[in-house]
Amino acid sequence: MIGLSPVLRSLAPISWLALGVFVLAVAAVVFGGLGFRWDPFDLDRRRLSRAEASLTAATQQAAARTAEAEGQAGQVARLDAAVQSAVTLERATARSIQTARTADDSFLPLPADRADRLRHHDRELCRIAPDLVGCPAAPLPAGDGEPALRVASSSRRPDPG
């Protein structure tokens, strides 16, 4: 230790500064290796909050894309059902037209069996697509004091007086 003292006294102020920086660097490496962290500007917390915000945004975007895909799949299913209904209606109408044109009585005035065929076709159309014009209205739930079912076209209640 006695031999070190004259060396320390002979150091210039710039050397003391270099020695202090060297000691701090060695301490930072040693303490960093032991798991100590010094974050005077709170950069880790800021990085963490940015990462959490990014995760939240990504999760919301994924949920939106999932909902959009489900909605699109539902729309495709409804469109397929509408197309299938139109095809079924077209087939039923084509069969009825073909039967009506090839029937033995197609050139005669409308007899009872021909009228029955037309009524059957109308019932089939109304069964396939009940919202067609001319189809009977679907029954609605009854209101207070009304019979169990009522027809949509008779939505007025009878006048009690």
CSV table of N, CA and C in Angstrom, one decimal:
chain,number,residue,atom,x,y,z
A,1,MET,N,0.8,-1.2,0.0
A,1,MET,CA,0.0,0.0,0.0
A,1,MET,C,0.9,1.2,0.0
A,2,ILE,N,2.1,1.2,0.6
A,2,ILE,CA,2.9,2.3,0.7
A,2,ILE,C,3.4,2.7,-0.7
A,3,GLY,N,3.6,1.7,-1.6
A,3,GLY,CA,4.1,2.0,-2.9
A,3,GLY,C,3.0,2.6,-3.8
A,4,LEU,N,1.8,2.4,-3.5
A,4,LEU,CA,0.7,2.8,-4.3
A,4,LEU,C,0.4,4.3,-4.0
A,5,SER,N,0.6,4.8,-2.8
A,5,SER,CA,0.3,6.1,-2.4
A,5,SER,C,1.1,7.2,-3.3
A,6,PRO,N,2.4,7.0,-3.5
A,6,PRO,CA,3.0,8.0,-4.4
A,6,PRO,C,2.5,8.0,-5.8
A,7,VAL,N,2.0,6.9,-6.3
A,7,VAL,CA,1.4,6.8,-7.6
A,7,VAL,C,0.1,7.6,-7.6
A,8,LEU,N,-0.7,7.4,-6.6
A,8,LEU,CA,-2.0,8.1,-6.5
A,8,LEU,C,-1.8,9.6,-6.4
A,9,ARG,N,-0.7,10.0,-5.7
A,9,ARG,CA,-0.5,11.5,-5.6
A,9,ARG,C,0.1,12.1,-6.8
A,10,SER,N,0.6,11.3,-7.7
A,10,SER,CA,1.2,11.8,-8.9
A,10,SER,C,0.2,11.9,-10.0
A,11,LEU,N,-1.0,11.4,-9.8
A,11,LEU,CA,-2.0,11.5,-10.9
A,11,LEU,C,-2.6,12.9,-11.1
A,12,ALA,N,-2.8,13.2,-12.3
A,12,ALA,CA,-3.3,14.5,-12.7
A,12,ALA,C,-4.9,14.5,-12.5
A,13,PRO,N,-5.5,15.6,-12.5
A,13,PRO,CA,-7.0,15.6,-12.3
A,13,PRO,C,-7.7,14.9,-13.4
A,14,ILE,N,-7.2,14.9,-14.6
A,14,ILE,CA,-7.9,14.2,-15.7
A,14,ILE,C,-7.8,12.7,-15.5
A,15,SER,N,-6.7,12.3,-14.9
A,15,SER,CA,-6.5,10.8,-14.6
A,15,SER,C,-7.4,10.4,-13.5
A,16,TRP,N,-7.7,11.3,-12.5
A,16,TRP,CA,-8.6,10.9,-11.5
A,16,TRP,C,-10.0,10.8,-12.1
A,17,LEU,N,-10.4,11.6,-13.0
A,17,LEU,CA,-11.6,11.5,-13.7
A,17,LEU,C,-11.7,10.2,-14.5
A,18,ALA,N,-10.7,9.8,-15.2
A,18,ALA,CA,-10.6,8.5,-15.9
A,18,ALA,C,-10.7,7.4,-15.0
A,19,LEU,N,-10.0,7.5,-13.8
A,19,LEU,CA,-10.1,6.4,-12.8
A,19,LEU,C,-11.5,6.2,-12.3
A,20,GLY,N,-12.2,7.4,-12.0
A,20,GLY,CA,-13.6,7.3,-11.5
A,20,GLY,C,-14.5,6.7,-12.5
A,21,VAL,N,-14.4,7.0,-13.8
A,21,VAL,CA,-15.2,6.4,-14.8
A,21,VAL,C,-14.9,5.0,-14.9
A,22,PHE,N,-13.7,4.6,-14.8
A,22,PHE,CA,-13.3,3.2,-14.9
A,22,PHE,C,-14.0,2.4,-13.7
A,23,VAL,N,-13.9,2.9,-12.5
A,23,VAL,CA,-14.5,2.3,-11.3
A,23,VAL,C,-16.0,2.2,-11.5
A,24,LEU,N,-16.6,3.2,-12.0
A,24,LEU,CA,-18.1,3.2,-12.2
A,24,LEU,C,-18.4,2.1,-13.3
A,25,ALA,N,-17.7,2.0,-14.3
A,25,ALA,CA,-17.9,1.0,-15.4
A,25,ALA,C,-17.8,-0.4,-14.8
A,26,VAL,N,-16.8,-0.6,-14.1
A,26,VAL,CA,-16.6,-1.9,-13.5
A,26,VAL,C,-17.7,-2.2,-12.5
A,27,ALA,N,-18.1,-1.3,-11.7
A,27,ALA,CA,-19.2,-1.5,-10.8
A,27,ALA,C,-20.5,-1.8,-11.6
A,28,ALA,N,-20.8,-1.1,-12.7
A,28,ALA,CA,-22.0,-1.3,-13.5
A,28,ALA,C,-22.0,-2.7,-14.0
A,29,VAL,N,-20.8,-3.1,-14.5
A,29,VAL,CA,-20.7,-4.5,-15.1
A,29,VAL,C,-21.0,-5.5,-14.0
A,30,VAL,N,-20.3,-5.4,-12.9
A,30,VAL,CA,-20.5,-6.3,-11.8
A,30,VAL,C,-21.9,-6.3,-11.2
A,31,PHE,N,-22.5,-5.2,-10.9
A,31,PHE,CA,-23.9,-5.1,-10.4
A,31,PHE,C,-24.9,-5.6,-11.5
A,32,GLY,N,-24.6,-5.2,-12.7
A,32,GLY,CA,-25.5,-5.7,-13.8
A,32,GLY,C,-25.5,-7.2,-14.0
A,33,GLY,N,-24.3,-7.8,-13.8
A,33,GLY,CA,-24.2,-9.2,-13.8
A,33,GLY,C,-25.0,-9.9,-12.7
A,34,LEU,N,-25.1,-9.2,-11.6
A,34,LEU,CA,-25.8,-9.7,-10.4
A,34,LEU,C,-27.3,-9.5,-10.5
A,35,GLY,N,-27.8,-8.7,-11.5
A,35,GLY,CA,-29.2,-8.5,-11.7
A,35,GLY,C,-29.7,-7.2,-11.2
A,36,PHE,N,-28.8,-6.3,-10.8
A,36,PHE,CA,-29.3,-4.9,-10.4
A,36,PHE,C,-29.4,-4.1,-11.7
A,37,ARG,N,-30.5,-3.3,-11.7
A,37,ARG,CA,-30.8,-2.4,-12.8
A,37,ARG,C,-31.0,-1.0,-12.3
A,38,TRP,N,-30.4,-0.1,-13.0
A,38,TRP,CA,-30.6,1.3,-12.7
A,38,TRP,C,-31.2,2.0,-13.9
A,39,ASP,N,-32.4,2.5,-13.7
A,39,ASP,CA,-33.2,3.1,-14.8
A,39,ASP,C,-33.7,4.5,-14.3
A,40,PRO,N,-32.8,5.5,-14.4
A,40,PRO,CA,-33.2,6.8,-13.9
A,40,PRO,C,-34.3,7.5,-14.7
A,41,PHE,N,-34.5,7.2,-15.9
A,41,PHE,CA,-35.6,7.8,-16.8
A,41,PHE,C,-36.8,6.9,-16.9
A,42,ASP,N,-36.9,5.8,-16.2
A,42,ASP,CA,-38.0,4.9,-16.2
A,42,ASP,C,-38.4,4.4,-17.6
A,43,LEU,N,-37.3,4.0,-18.3
A,43,LEU,CA,-37.5,3.6,-19.7
A,43,LEU,C,-38.1,2.2,-19.8
A,44,ASP,N,-37.8,1.3,-18.8
A,44,ASP,CA,-38.4,0.0,-18.8
A,44,ASP,C,-40.0,0.1,-18.7
A,45,ARG,N,-40.4,0.9,-17.8
A,45,ARG,CA,-41.9,1.1,-17.6
A,45,ARG,C,-42.5,1.6,-18.8
A,46,ARG,N,-41.9,2.6,-19.5
A,46,ARG,CA,-42.4,3.2,-20.7
A,46,ARG,C,-42.5,2.1,-21.8
A,47,ARG,N,-41.4,1.3,-21.9
A,47,ARG,CA,-41.4,0.2,-22.9
A,47,ARG,C,-42.5,-0.8,-22.7
A,48,LEU,N,-42.7,-1.1,-21.4
A,48,LEU,CA,-43.7,-2.1,-21.0
A,48,LEU,C,-45.1,-1.5,-21.3
A,49,SER,N,-45.4,-0.2,-21.0
A,49,SER,CA,-46.7,0.3,-21.3
A,49,SER,C,-47.0,0.4,-22.8
A,50,ARG,N,-45.9,0.7,-23.6
A,50,ARG,CA,-46.1,0.7,-25.0
A,50,ARG,C,-46.4,-0.7,-25.6
A,51,ALA,N,-45.7,-1.7,-25.0
A,51,ALA,CA,-45.9,-3.0,-25.5
A,51,ALA,C,-47.3,-3.5,-25.1
A,52,GLU,N,-47.8,-3.1,-23.9
A,52,GLU,CA,-49.2,-3.5,-23.5
A,52,GLU,C,-50.2,-2.8,-24.3
A,53,ALA,N,-50.0,-1.5,-24.7
A,53,ALA,CA,-50.9,-0.8,-25.6
A,53,ALA,C,-51.0,-1.5,-26.9
A,54,SER,N,-49.8,-1.9,-27.4
A,54,SER,CA,-49.7,-2.5,-28.7
A,54,SER,C,-50.4,-3.9,-28.7
A,55,LEU,N,-50.3,-4.6,-27.6
A,55,LEU,CA,-51.0,-5.9,-27.5
A,55,LEU,C,-52.5,-5.7,-27.4
A,56,THR,N,-52.9,-4.7,-26.7
A,56,THR,CA,-54.4,-4.4,-26.6
A,56,THR,C,-54.9,-4.0,-28.0
A,57,ALA,N,-54.2,-3.2,-28.7
A,57,ALA,CA,-54.7,-2.8,-30.1
A,57,ALA,C,-54.7,-4.0,-31.0
A,58,ALA,N,-53.7,-4.9,-30.9
A,58,ALA,CA,-53.7,-6.1,-31.8
A,58,ALA,C,-54.8,-7.0,-31.4
A,59,THR,N,-55.1,-7.2,-30.1
A,59,THR,CA,-56.2,-8.0,-29.7
A,59,THR,C,-57.5,-7.5,-30.2
A,60,GLN,N,-57.7,-6.2,-30.1
A,60,GLN,CA,-59.0,-5.6,-30.6
A,60,GLN,C,-59.1,-5.7,-32.1
A,61,GLN,N,-58.0,-5.6,-32.8
A,61,GLN,CA,-58.0,-5.7,-34.3
A,61,GLN,C,-58.3,-7.2,-34.7
A,62,ALA,N,-57.8,-8.1,-33.9
A,62,ALA,CA,-58.0,-9.5,-34.2
A,62,ALA,C,-59.5,-9.8,-33.9
A,63,ALA,N,-60.0,-9.3,-32.9
A,63,ALA,CA,-61.5,-9.5,-32.6
A,63,ALA,C,-62.4,-8.9,-33.6
A,64,ALA,N,-62.0,-7.7,-34.1
A,64,ALA,CA,-62.8,-7.1,-35.2
A,64,ALA,C,-62.7,-7.9,-36.5
A,65,ARG,N,-61.5,-8.4,-36.8
A,65,ARG,CA,-61.4,-9.3,-38.0
A,65,ARG,C,-62.2,-10.5,-37.9
A,66,THR,N,-62.2,-11.1,-36.7
A,66,THR,CA,-63.0,-12.3,-36.4
A,66,THR,C,-64.5,-12.0,-36.6
A,67,ALA,N,-65.0,-10.9,-36.0
A,67,ALA,CA,-66.4,-10.6,-36.1
A,67,ALA,C,-66.7,-10.3,-37.5
A,68,GLU,N,-65.8,-9.6,-38.2
A,68,GLU,CA,-66.1,-9.4,-39.7
A,68,GLU,C,-66.2,-10.6,-40.5
A,69,ALA,N,-65.3,-11.6,-40.2
A,69,ALA,CA,-65.4,-12.9,-40.9
A,69,ALA,C,-66.6,-13.6,-40.6
A,70,GLU,N,-67.1,-13.6,-39.3
A,70,GLU,CA,-68.3,-14.3,-38.9
A,70,GLU,C,-69.5,-13.6,-39.6
A,71,GLY,N,-69.5,-12.3,-39.6
A,71,GLY,CA,-70.6,-11.6,-40.3
A,71,GLY,C,-70.6,-11.9,-41.8
A,72,GLN,N,-69.5,-12.0,-42.4
A,72,GLN,CA,-69.4,-12.3,-43.8
A,72,GLN,C,-69.9,-13.7,-44.1
A,73,ALA,N,-69.5,-14.6,-43.2
A,73,ALA,CA,-70.0,-16.0,-43.4
A,73,ALA,C,-71.5,-16.1,-43.2
A,74,GLY,N,-72.1,-15.3,-42.3
A,74,GLY,CA,-73.5,-15.3,-42.1
A,74,GLY,C,-74.2,-14.7,-43.3
A,75,GLN,N,-73.6,-13.7,-43.9
A,75,GLN,CA,-74.2,-13.1,-45.1
A,75,GLN,C,-74.2,-14.0,-46.2
A,76,VAL,N,-73.1,-14.8,-46.4
A,76,VAL,CA,-73.0,-15.8,-47.5
A,76,VAL,C,-74.1,-16.9,-47.2
A,77,ALA,N,-74.2,-17.3,-46.0
A,77,ALA,CA,-75.3,-18.3,-45.7
A,77,ALA,C,-76.7,-17.8,-46.0
A,78,ARG,N,-76.9,-16.5,-45.7
A,78,ARG,CA,-78.3,-16.0,-46.0
A,78,ARG,C,-78.4,-15.8,-47.5
A,79,LEU,N,-77.4,-15.4,-48.2
A,79,LEU,CA,-77.5,-15.3,-49.7
A,79,LEU,C,-77.7,-16.7,-50.3
A,80,ASP,N,-77.0,-17.7,-49.8
A,80,ASP,CA,-77.2,-19.1,-50.3
A,80,ASP,C,-78.6,-19.5,-50.1
A,81,ALA,N,-79.2,-19.2,-48.9
A,81,ALA,CA,-80.6,-19.6,-48.6
A,81,ALA,C,-81.5,-18.9,-49.6
A,82,ALA,N,-81.3,-17.6,-49.9
A,82,ALA,CA,-82.1,-16.9,-50.8
A,82,ALA,C,-82.1,-17.4,-52.2
A,83,VAL,N,-80.9,-17.8,-52.6
A,83,VAL,CA,-80.7,-18.3,-54.0
A,83,VAL,C,-81.3,-19.7,-54.0
A,84,GLN,N,-81.2,-20.5,-53.0
A,84,GLN,CA,-81.8,-21.8,-53.0
A,84,GLN,C,-83.3,-21.7,-53.0
A,85,SER,N,-83.9,-20.7,-52.3
A,85,SER,CA,-85.3,-20.5,-52.3
A,85,SER,C,-85.8,-20.1,-53.7
A,86,ALA,N,-85.0,-19.2,-54.4
A,86,ALA,CA,-85.4,-18.8,-55.7
A,86,ALA,C,-85.3,-19.9,-56.7
A,87,VAL,N,-84.3,-20.8,-56.6
A,87,VAL,CA,-84.2,-22.0,-57.4
A,87,VAL,C,-85.4,-22.9,-57.2
A,88,THR,N,-85.7,-23.1,-55.9
A,88,THR,CA,-86.9,-24.0,-55.6
A,88,THR,C,-88.2,-23.4,-56.2
A,89,LEU,N,-88.3,-22.1,-56.1
A,89,LEU,CA,-89.5,-21.5,-56.6
A,89,LEU,C,-89.6,-21.6,-58.1
A,90,GLU,N,-88.4,-21.4,-58.8
A,90,GLU,CA,-88.4,-21.5,-60.2
A,90,GLU,C,-88.7,-23.0,-60.7
A,91,ARG,N,-88.2,-24.0,-60.0
A,91,ARG,CA,-88.5,-25.4,-60.3
A,91,ARG,C,-90.0,-25.7,-60.2
A,92,ALA,N,-90.5,-25.2,-59.1
A,92,ALA,CA,-91.9,-25.5,-58.8
A,92,ALA,C,-92.8,-24.8,-59.9
A,93,THR,N,-92.5,-23.6,-60.2
A,93,THR,CA,-93.2,-22.9,-61.3
A,93,THR,C,-93.0,-23.6,-62.6
A,94,ALA,N,-91.8,-24.0,-63.0
A,94,ALA,CA,-91.6,-24.6,-64.2
A,94,ALA,C,-92.4,-25.9,-64.3
A,95,ARG,N,-92.4,-26.7,-63.2
A,95,ARG,CA,-93.2,-27.9,-63.2
A,95,ARG,C,-94.7,-27.6,-63.4
A,96,SER,N,-95.2,-26.6,-62.8
A,96,SER,CA,-96.6,-26.3,-62.9
A,96,SER,C,-96.9,-25.8,-64.3
A,97,ILE,N,-96.0,-25.0,-64.9
A,97,ILE,CA,-96.3,-24.5,-66.2
A,97,ILE,C,-96.3,-25.7,-67.2
A,98,GLN,N,-95.3,-26.6,-67.0
A,98,GLN,CA,-95.2,-27.7,-68.0
A,98,GLN,C,-96.4,-28.6,-67.8
A,99,THR,N,-96.9,-28.8,-66.6
A,99,THR,CA,-98.1,-29.6,-66.4
A,99,THR,C,-99.3,-29.0,-67.0
A,100,ALA,N,-99.4,-27.7,-66.8
A,100,ALA,CA,-100.6,-26.9,-67.3
A,100,ALA,C,-100.6,-26.9,-68.8
A,101,ARG,N,-99.4,-26.8,-69.4
A,101,ARG,CA,-99.4,-26.7,-70.9
A,101,ARG,C,-99.6,-28.1,-71.6
A,102,THR,N,-99.2,-29.1,-70.9
A,102,THR,CA,-99.3,-30.5,-71.5
A,102,THR,C,-100.6,-31.2,-71.0
A,103,ALA,N,-101.3,-30.6,-70.1
A,103,ALA,CA,-102.6,-31.2,-69.7
A,103,ALA,C,-103.6,-31.3,-70.8
A,104,ASP,N,-104.4,-32.3,-70.8
A,104,ASP,CA,-105.4,-32.5,-71.8
A,104,ASP,C,-106.4,-31.4,-71.9
A,105,ASP,N,-106.7,-30.8,-70.8
A,105,ASP,CA,-107.7,-29.7,-70.7
A,105,ASP,C,-107.1,-28.3,-70.8
A,106,SER,N,-105.9,-28.2,-71.2
A,106,SER,CA,-105.2,-26.9,-71.2
A,106,SER,C,-105.9,-25.9,-72.2
A,107,PHE,N,-106.6,-26.3,-73.2
A,107,PHE,CA,-107.2,-25.4,-74.1
A,107,PHE,C,-108.7,-25.1,-73.7
A,108,LEU,N,-109.2,-25.8,-72.7
A,108,LEU,CA,-110.6,-25.6,-72.3
A,108,LEU,C,-110.7,-24.6,-71.2
A,109,PRO,N,-111.9,-24.1,-71.0
A,109,PRO,CA,-112.1,-23.2,-69.9
A,109,PRO,C,-111.7,-23.9,-68.6
A,110,LEU,N,-111.4,-23.1,-67.6
A,110,LEU,CA,-110.8,-23.7,-66.3
A,110,LEU,C,-111.8,-24.6,-65.6
A,111,PRO,N,-111.6,-25.9,-65.7
A,111,PRO,CA,-112.4,-26.8,-64.9
A,111,PRO,C,-111.9,-27.0,-63.5
A,112,ALA,N,-112.6,-27.7,-62.7
A,112,ALA,CA,-112.3,-27.9,-61.3
A,112,ALA,C,-110.9,-28.5,-61.0
A,113,ASP,N,-110.5,-29.6,-61.8
A,113,ASP,CA,-109.2,-30.2,-61.5
A,113,ASP,C,-108.1,-29.3,-61.9
A,114,ARG,N,-108.2,-28.5,-62.9
A,114,ARG,CA,-107.2,-27.5,-63.3
A,114,ARG,C,-107.1,-26.4,-62.2
A,115,ALA,N,-108.2,-26.0,-61.7
A,115,ALA,CA,-108.2,-25.0,-60.6
A,115,ALA,C,-107.5,-25.6,-59.4
A,116,ASP,N,-107.8,-26.9,-59.2
A,116,ASP,CA,-107.1,-27.5,-58.0
A,116,ASP,C,-105.6,-27.6,-58.2
A,117,ARG,N,-105.1,-27.8,-59.4
A,117,ARG,CA,-103.7,-27.8,-59.7
A,117,ARG,C,-103.1,-26.4,-59.4
A,118,LEU,N,-103.8,-25.4,-59.9
A,118,LEU,CA,-103.3,-24.0,-59.7
A,118,LEU,C,-103.3,-23.7,-58.2
A,119,ARG,N,-104.3,-24.1,-57.4
A,119,ARG,CA,-104.4,-23.8,-56.0
A,119,ARG,C,-103.2,-24.6,-55.3
A,120,HIS,N,-103.0,-25.8,-55.7
A,120,HIS,CA,-101.9,-26.6,-55.1
A,120,HIS,C,-100.5,-25.9,-55.4
A,121,HIS,N,-100.4,-25.4,-56.6
A,121,HIS,CA,-99.1,-24.6,-56.9
A,121,HIS,C,-99.0,-23.4,-56.1
A,122,ASP,N,-100.1,-22.7,-55.9
A,122,ASP,CA,-100.1,-21.5,-55.1
A,122,ASP,C,-99.7,-21.8,-53.6
A,123,ARG,N,-100.3,-22.9,-53.1
A,123,ARG,CA,-100.0,-23.3,-51.7
A,123,ARG,C,-98.5,-23.7,-51.6
A,124,GLU,N,-98.0,-24.3,-52.6
A,124,GLU,CA,-96.6,-24.7,-52.6
A,124,GLU,C,-95.7,-23.5,-52.6
A,125,LEU,N,-96.0,-22.5,-53.5
A,125,LEU,CA,-95.2,-21.2,-53.5
A,125,LEU,C,-95.3,-20.5,-52.1
A,126,CYS,N,-96.5,-20.5,-51.5
A,126,CYS,CA,-96.6,-19.8,-50.2
A,126,CYS,C,-95.9,-20.6,-49.1
A,127,ARG,N,-95.8,-21.9,-49.3
A,127,ARG,CA,-95.0,-22.7,-48.3
A,127,ARG,C,-93.5,-22.4,-48.4
A,128,ILE,N,-93.1,-22.3,-49.7
A,128,ILE,CA,-91.6,-22.1,-49.9
A,128,ILE,C,-91.3,-20.6,-49.5
A,129,ALA,N,-92.1,-19.7,-49.9
A,129,ALA,CA,-91.8,-18.3,-49.6
A,129,ALA,C,-93.1,-17.6,-49.1
A,130,PRO,N,-93.3,-17.6,-47.8
A,130,PRO,CA,-94.6,-17.1,-47.3
A,130,PRO,C,-94.7,-15.6,-47.4
A,131,ASP,N,-93.7,-14.9,-47.7
A,131,ASP,CA,-93.8,-13.4,-47.8
A,131,ASP,C,-94.2,-13.0,-49.2
A,132,LEU,N,-94.5,-13.9,-50.1
A,132,LEU,CA,-94.9,-13.5,-51.5
A,132,LEU,C,-96.3,-12.8,-51.4
A,133,VAL,N,-96.5,-11.9,-52.4
A,133,VAL,CA,-97.8,-11.2,-52.5
A,133,VAL,C,-98.8,-12.3,-52.8
A,134,GLY,N,-100.0,-12.2,-52.1
A,134,GLY,CA,-101.1,-13.1,-52.3
A,134,GLY,C,-101.1,-14.3,-51.3
A,135,CYS,N,-100.0,-14.5,-50.6
A,135,CYS,CA,-99.9,-15.6,-49.6
A,135,CYS,C,-100.7,-15.1,-48.4
A,136,PRO,N,-101.4,-16.0,-47.7
A,136,PRO,CA,-102.0,-15.6,-46.5
A,136,PRO,C,-101.0,-15.2,-45.4
A,137,ALA,N,-101.4,-14.2,-44.6
A,137,ALA,CA,-100.4,-13.7,-43.6
A,137,ALA,C,-100.2,-14.7,-42.5
A,138,ALA,N,-99.0,-14.7,-42.0
A,138,ALA,CA,-98.7,-15.6,-40.9
A,138,ALA,C,-99.4,-15.2,-39.7
A,139,PRO,N,-99.8,-16.1,-38.8
A,139,PRO,CA,-100.5,-15.7,-37.6
A,139,PRO,C,-99.5,-15.0,-36.7
A,140,LEU,N,-100.1,-14.0,-36.0
A,140,LEU,CA,-99.3,-13.2,-35.0
A,140,LEU,C,-99.7,-13.6,-33.6
A,141,PRO,N,-98.9,-13.4,-32.6
A,141,PRO,CA,-99.2,-13.7,-31.2
A,141,PRO,C,-100.4,-12.8,-30.8
A,142,ALA,N,-101.3,-13.4,-30.0
A,142,ALA,CA,-102.5,-12.7,-29.6
A,142,ALA,C,-102.2,-11.7,-28.6
A,143,GLY,N,-103.0,-10.6,-28.6
A,143,GLY,CA,-102.9,-9.6,-27.5
A,143,GLY,C,-103.8,-9.9,-26.3
A,144,ASP,N,-104.0,-9.0,-25.4
A,144,ASP,CA,-104.8,-9.3,-24.2
A,144,ASP,C,-106.2,-9.4,-24.6
A,145,GLY,N,-106.9,-10.4,-24.2
A,145,GLY,CA,-108.3,-10.6,-24.4
A,145,GLY,C,-108.6,-11.1,-25.8
A,146,GLU,N,-107.7,-11.5,-26.7
A,146,GLU,CA,-107.9,-12.0,-28.0
A,146,GLU,C,-107.8,-13.5,-28.0
A,147,PRO,N,-108.3,-14.1,-29.1
A,147,PRO,CA,-108.1,-15.6,-29.3
A,147,PRO,C,-106.6,-15.9,-29.3
A,148,ALA,N,-106.2,-17.2,-29.2
A,148,ALA,CA,-104.8,-17.6,-29.2
A,148,ALA,C,-104.0,-17.1,-30.3
A,149,LEU,N,-104.5,-17.0,-31.5
A,149,LEU,CA,-103.8,-16.5,-32.7
A,149,LEU,C,-104.7,-15.6,-33.5
A,150,ARG,N,-104.1,-14.6,-34.1
A,150,ARG,CA,-104.9,-13.7,-35.0
A,150,ARG,C,-104.1,-13.6,-36.2
A,151,VAL,N,-104.8,-13.3,-37.3
A,151,VAL,CA,-104.2,-13.1,-38.6
A,151,VAL,C,-103.7,-11.7,-38.8
A,152,ALA,N,-102.5,-11.5,-39.4
A,152,ALA,CA,-101.9,-10.2,-39.5
A,152,ALA,C,-102.8,-9.2,-40.2
A,153,SER,N,-103.5,-9.6,-41.1
A,153,SER,CA,-104.4,-8.6,-41.9
A,153,SER,C,-105.5,-8.1,-41.0
A,154,SER,N,-105.9,-8.8,-40.0
A,154,SER,CA,-107.0,-8.3,-39.1
A,154,SER,C,-106.3,-7.8,-37.8
A,155,SER,N,-105.5,-6.8,-37.9
A,155,SER,CA,-104.8,-6.3,-36.7
A,155,SER,C,-105.6,-5.4,-35.9
A,156,ARG,N,-106.8,-5.0,-36.4
A,156,ARG,CA,-107.7,-4.1,-35.6
A,156,ARG,C,-108.5,-5.0,-34.6
A,157,ARG,N,-108.6,-4.5,-33.4
A,157,ARG,CA,-109.4,-5.3,-32.4
A,157,ARG,C,-110.9,-4.9,-32.6
A,158,PRO,N,-111.8,-5.8,-32.4
A,158,PRO,CA,-113.2,-5.5,-32.6
A,158,PRO,C,-113.6,-4.5,-31.6
A,159,ASP,N,-114.5,-3.6,-32.0
A,159,ASP,CA,-115.1,-2.6,-31.1
A,159,ASP,C,-116.0,-3.2,-30.1
A,160,PRO,N,-115.8,-3.1,-28.8
A,160,PRO,CA,-116.7,-3.8,-27.8
A,160,PRO,C,-118.0,-3.2,-27.7
A,161,GLY,N,-118.2,-2.0,-28.2
A,161,GLY,CA,-119.5,-1.2,-28.0
A,161,GLY,C,-120.3,-1.3,-29.2
